[in-house]
PDB file of C-alpha atoms in Angstrom:
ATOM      1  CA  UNK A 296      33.975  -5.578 -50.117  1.00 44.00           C
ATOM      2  CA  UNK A 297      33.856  -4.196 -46.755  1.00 62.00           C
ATOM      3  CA  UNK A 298      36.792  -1.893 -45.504  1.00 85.00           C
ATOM      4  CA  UNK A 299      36.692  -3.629 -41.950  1.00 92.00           C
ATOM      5  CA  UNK A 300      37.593  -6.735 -39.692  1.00 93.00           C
ATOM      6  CA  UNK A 301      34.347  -8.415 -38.898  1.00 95.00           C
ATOM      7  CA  UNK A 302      34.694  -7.557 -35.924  1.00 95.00           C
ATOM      8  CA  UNK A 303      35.221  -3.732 -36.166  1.00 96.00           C
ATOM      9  CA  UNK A 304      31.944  -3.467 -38.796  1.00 96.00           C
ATOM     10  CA  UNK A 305      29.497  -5.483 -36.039  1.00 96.00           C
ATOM     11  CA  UNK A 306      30.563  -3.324 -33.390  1.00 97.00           C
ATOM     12  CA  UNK A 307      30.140  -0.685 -35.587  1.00 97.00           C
ATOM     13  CA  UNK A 308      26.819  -1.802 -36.900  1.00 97.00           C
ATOM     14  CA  UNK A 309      25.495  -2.347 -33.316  1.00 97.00           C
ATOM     15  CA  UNK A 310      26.417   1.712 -32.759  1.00 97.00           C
ATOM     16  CA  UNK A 311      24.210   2.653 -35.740  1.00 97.00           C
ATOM     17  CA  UNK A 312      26.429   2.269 -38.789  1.00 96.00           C
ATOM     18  CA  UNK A 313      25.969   0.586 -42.086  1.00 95.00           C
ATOM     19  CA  UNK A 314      27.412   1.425 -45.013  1.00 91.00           C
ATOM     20  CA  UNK A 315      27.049   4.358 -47.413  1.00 91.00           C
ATOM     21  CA  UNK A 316      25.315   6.476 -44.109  1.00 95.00           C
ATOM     22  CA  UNK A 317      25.047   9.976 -44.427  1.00 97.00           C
ATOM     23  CA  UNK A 318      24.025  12.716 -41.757  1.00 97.00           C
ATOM     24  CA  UNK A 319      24.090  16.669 -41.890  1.00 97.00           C
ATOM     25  CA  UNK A 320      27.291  17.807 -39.977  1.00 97.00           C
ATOM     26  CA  UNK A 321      25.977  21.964 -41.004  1.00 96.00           C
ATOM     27  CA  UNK A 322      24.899  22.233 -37.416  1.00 97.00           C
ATOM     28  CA  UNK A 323      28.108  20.882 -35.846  1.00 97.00           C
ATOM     29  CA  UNK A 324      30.095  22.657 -38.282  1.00 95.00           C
ATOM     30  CA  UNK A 325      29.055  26.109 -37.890  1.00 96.00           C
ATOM     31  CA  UNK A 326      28.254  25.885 -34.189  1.00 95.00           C
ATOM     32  CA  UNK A 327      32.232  24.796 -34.059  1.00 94.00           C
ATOM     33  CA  UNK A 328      33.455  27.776 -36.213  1.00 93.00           C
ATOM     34  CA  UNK A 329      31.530  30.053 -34.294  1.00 94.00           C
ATOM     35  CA  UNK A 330      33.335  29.230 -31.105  1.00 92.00           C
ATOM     36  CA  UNK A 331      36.970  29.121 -33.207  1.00 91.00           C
ATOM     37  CA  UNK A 332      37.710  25.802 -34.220  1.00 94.00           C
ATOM     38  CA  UNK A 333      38.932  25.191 -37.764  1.00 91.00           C
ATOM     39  CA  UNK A 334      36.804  22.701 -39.742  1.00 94.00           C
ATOM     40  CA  UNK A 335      37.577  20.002 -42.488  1.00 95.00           C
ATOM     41  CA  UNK A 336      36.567  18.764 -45.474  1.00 96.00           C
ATOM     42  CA  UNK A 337      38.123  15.060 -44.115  1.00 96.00           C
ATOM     43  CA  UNK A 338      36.568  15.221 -40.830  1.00 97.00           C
ATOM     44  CA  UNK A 339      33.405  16.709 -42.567  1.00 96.00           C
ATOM     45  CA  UNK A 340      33.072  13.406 -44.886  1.00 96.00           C
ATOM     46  CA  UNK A 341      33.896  11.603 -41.675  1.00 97.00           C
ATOM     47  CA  UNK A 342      31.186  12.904 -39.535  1.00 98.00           C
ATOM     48  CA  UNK A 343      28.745  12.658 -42.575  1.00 97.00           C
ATOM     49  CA  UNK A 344      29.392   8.503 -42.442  1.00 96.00           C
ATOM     50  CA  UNK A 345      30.161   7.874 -39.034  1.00 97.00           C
ATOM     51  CA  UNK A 346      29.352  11.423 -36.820  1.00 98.00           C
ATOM     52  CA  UNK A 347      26.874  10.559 -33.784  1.00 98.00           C
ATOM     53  CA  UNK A 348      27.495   6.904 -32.994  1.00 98.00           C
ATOM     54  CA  UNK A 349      28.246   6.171 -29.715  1.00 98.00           C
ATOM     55  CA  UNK A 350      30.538   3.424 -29.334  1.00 98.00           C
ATOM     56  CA  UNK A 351      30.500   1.225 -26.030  1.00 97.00           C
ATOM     57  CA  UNK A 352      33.181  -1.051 -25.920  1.00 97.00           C
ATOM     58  CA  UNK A 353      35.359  -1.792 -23.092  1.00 96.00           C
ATOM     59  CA  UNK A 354      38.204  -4.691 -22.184  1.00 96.00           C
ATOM     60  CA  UNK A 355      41.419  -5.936 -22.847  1.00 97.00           C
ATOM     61  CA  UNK A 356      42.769  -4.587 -26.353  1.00 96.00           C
ATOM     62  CA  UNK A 357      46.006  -5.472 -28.448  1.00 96.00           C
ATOM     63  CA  UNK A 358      48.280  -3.285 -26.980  1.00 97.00           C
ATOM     64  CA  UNK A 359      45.861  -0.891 -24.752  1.00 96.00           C
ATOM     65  CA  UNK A 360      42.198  -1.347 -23.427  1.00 96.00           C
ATOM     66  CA  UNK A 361      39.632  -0.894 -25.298  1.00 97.00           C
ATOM     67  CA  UNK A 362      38.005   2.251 -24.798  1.00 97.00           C
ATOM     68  CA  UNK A 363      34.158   3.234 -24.992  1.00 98.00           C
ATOM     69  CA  UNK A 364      33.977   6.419 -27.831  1.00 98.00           C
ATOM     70  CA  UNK A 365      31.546   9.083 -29.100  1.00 98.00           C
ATOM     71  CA  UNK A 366      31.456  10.833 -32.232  1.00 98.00           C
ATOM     72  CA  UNK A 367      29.801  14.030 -31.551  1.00 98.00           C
ATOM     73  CA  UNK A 368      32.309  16.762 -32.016  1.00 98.00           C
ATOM     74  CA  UNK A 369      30.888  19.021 -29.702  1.00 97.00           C
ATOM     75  CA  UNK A 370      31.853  17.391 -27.059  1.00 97.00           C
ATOM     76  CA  UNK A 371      35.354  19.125 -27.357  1.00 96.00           C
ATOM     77  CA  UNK A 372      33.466  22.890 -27.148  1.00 93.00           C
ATOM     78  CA  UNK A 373      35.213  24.783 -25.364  1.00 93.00           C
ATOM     79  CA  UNK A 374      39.041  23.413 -25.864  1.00 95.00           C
ATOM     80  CA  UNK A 375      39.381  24.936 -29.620  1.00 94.00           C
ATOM     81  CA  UNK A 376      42.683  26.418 -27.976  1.00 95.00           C
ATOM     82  CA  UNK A 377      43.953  22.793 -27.252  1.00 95.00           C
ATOM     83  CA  UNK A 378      43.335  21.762 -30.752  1.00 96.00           C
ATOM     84  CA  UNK A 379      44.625  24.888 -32.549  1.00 95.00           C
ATOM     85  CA  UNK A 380      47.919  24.696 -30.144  1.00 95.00           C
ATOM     86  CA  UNK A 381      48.284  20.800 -31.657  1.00 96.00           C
ATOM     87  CA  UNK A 382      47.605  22.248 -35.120  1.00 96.00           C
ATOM     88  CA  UNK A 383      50.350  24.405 -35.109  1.00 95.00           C
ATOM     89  CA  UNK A 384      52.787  21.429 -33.698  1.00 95.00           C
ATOM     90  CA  UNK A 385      51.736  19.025 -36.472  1.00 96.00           C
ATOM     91  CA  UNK A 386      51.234  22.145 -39.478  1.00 96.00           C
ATOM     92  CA  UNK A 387      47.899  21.319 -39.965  1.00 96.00           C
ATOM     93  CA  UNK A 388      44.072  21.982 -38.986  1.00 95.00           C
ATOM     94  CA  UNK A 389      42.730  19.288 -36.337  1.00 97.00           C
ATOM     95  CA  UNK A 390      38.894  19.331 -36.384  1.00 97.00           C
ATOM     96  CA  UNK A 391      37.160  17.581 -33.315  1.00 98.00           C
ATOM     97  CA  UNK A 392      35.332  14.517 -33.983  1.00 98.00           C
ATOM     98  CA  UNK A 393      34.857  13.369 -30.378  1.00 98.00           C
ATOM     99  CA  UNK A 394      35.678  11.746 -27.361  1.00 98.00           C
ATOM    100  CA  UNK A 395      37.428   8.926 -26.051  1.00 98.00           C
ATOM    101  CA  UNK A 396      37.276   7.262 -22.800  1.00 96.00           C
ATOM    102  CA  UNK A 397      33.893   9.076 -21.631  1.00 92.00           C
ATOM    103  CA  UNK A 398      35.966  12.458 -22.213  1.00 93.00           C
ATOM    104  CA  UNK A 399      39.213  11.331 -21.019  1.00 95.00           C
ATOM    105  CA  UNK A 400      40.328  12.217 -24.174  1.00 97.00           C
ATOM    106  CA  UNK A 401      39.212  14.064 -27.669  1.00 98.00           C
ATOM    107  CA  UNK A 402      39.357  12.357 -30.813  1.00 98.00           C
ATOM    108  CA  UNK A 403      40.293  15.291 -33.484  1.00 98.00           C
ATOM    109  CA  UNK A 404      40.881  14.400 -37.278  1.00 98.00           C
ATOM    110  CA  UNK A 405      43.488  16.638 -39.642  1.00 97.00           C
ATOM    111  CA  UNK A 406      43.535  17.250 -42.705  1.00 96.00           C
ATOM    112  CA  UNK A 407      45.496  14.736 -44.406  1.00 96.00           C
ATOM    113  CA  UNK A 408      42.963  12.537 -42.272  1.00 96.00           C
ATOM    114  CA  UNK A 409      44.676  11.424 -39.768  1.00 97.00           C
ATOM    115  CA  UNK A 410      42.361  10.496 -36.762  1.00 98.00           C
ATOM    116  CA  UNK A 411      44.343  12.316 -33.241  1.00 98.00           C
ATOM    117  CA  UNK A 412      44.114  11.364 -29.526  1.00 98.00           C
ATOM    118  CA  UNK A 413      43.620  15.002 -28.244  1.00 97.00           C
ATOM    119  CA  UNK A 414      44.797  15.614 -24.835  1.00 96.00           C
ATOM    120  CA  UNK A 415      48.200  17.192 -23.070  1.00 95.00           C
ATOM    121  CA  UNK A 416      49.108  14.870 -25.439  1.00 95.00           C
ATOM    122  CA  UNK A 417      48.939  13.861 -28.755  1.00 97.00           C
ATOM    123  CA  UNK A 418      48.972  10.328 -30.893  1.00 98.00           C
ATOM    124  CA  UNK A 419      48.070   9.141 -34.034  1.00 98.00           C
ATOM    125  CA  UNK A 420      45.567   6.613 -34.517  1.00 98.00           C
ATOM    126  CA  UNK A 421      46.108   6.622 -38.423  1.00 97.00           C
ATOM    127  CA  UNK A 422      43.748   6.783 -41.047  1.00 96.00           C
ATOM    128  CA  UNK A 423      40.647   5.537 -41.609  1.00 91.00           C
ATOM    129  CA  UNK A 424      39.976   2.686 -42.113  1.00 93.00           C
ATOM    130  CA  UNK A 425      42.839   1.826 -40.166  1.00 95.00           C
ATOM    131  CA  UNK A 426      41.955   4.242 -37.259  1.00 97.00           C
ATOM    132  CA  UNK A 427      38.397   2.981 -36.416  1.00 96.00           C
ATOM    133  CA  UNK A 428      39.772  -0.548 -36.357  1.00 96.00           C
ATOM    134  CA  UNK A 429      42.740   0.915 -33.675  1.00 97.00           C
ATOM    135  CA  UNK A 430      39.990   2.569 -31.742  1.00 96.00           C
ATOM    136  CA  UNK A 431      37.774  -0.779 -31.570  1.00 97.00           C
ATOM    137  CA  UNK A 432      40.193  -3.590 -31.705  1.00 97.00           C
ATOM    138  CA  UNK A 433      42.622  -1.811 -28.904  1.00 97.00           C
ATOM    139  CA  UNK A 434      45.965  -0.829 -30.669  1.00 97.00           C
ATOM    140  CA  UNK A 435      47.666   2.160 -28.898  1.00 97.00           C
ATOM    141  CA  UNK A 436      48.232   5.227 -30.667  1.00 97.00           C
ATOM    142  CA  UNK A 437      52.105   6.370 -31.798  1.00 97.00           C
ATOM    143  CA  UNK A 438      52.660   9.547 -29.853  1.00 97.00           C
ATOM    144  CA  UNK A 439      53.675  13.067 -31.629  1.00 95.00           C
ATOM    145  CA  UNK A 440      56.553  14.048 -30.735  1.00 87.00           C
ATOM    146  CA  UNK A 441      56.064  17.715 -29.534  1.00 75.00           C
ATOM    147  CA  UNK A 442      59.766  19.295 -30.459  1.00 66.00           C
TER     148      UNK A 442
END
């Protein structure tokens, strides 16, 4: 049983995914809390599975584009003041997990899991496994509202 669309797990297998993957996120982790971000345990078990694939998608979507993604969360160094400020709207840690867009936007996951469009902005992509198959298939996040 495979928690994906076909579709989602081949374009997810072409980035370097299969099933039951694991990779070291220490590095990431305490490179991250050095420079102030809160970490995880959800977007640590994340990373572990799916952390370094680079996804390169692009075209029309279901209700947005589809957008090329990265799962490296150092890509958001430097903006751990952007994702604490959203942490504090939504009551909750927001880890980064990557970038979106080829860093139009950062991809941060919280810790009830829920995977975050990080910008001036935020939106919900849901959870995984819901989230990836957003990301891939094109389905627009559901903006937070701010107040």
């Amino acid at each position: 049983m495979t928690l994906f669309t076909k579709e989602t797990e081949e374009v997810l297998r072409a980035s370097g995914w299969s099933p039951g993957r694991q990779i070291d996120t220490g590095p990431w982790r305490e490179a991250l809390e050095r420079n102030g971000f809160q970490w995880n345990a959800v977007a640590d078990r994340f990373l572990m599975e799916f952390g370094g694939l680079v996804v390169d998608i692009s075209g029309p979507g279901i209700t947005s584009a589809r957008e090329p993604f990265e799962l490296d969360p150092m890509l958001a160094d430097g903006e751990d003041d952007r994702f604490a400020e959203w942490a504090d709207v939504i009551g909750e840690s927001i880890a980064p997990v990557g970038e979106l867009d080829s860093g139009r936007y950062f991809l941060g996951m919280s810790e009830s899991g829920d995977l975050y469009l990080v910008a001036d902005w935020l939106a919900s992509f849901g959870k995984i496994p819901d989230a990836l198959e957003s990301l891939i298939l094109g389905k627009s996040p559901v903006p937070v509202d701010a107040e």
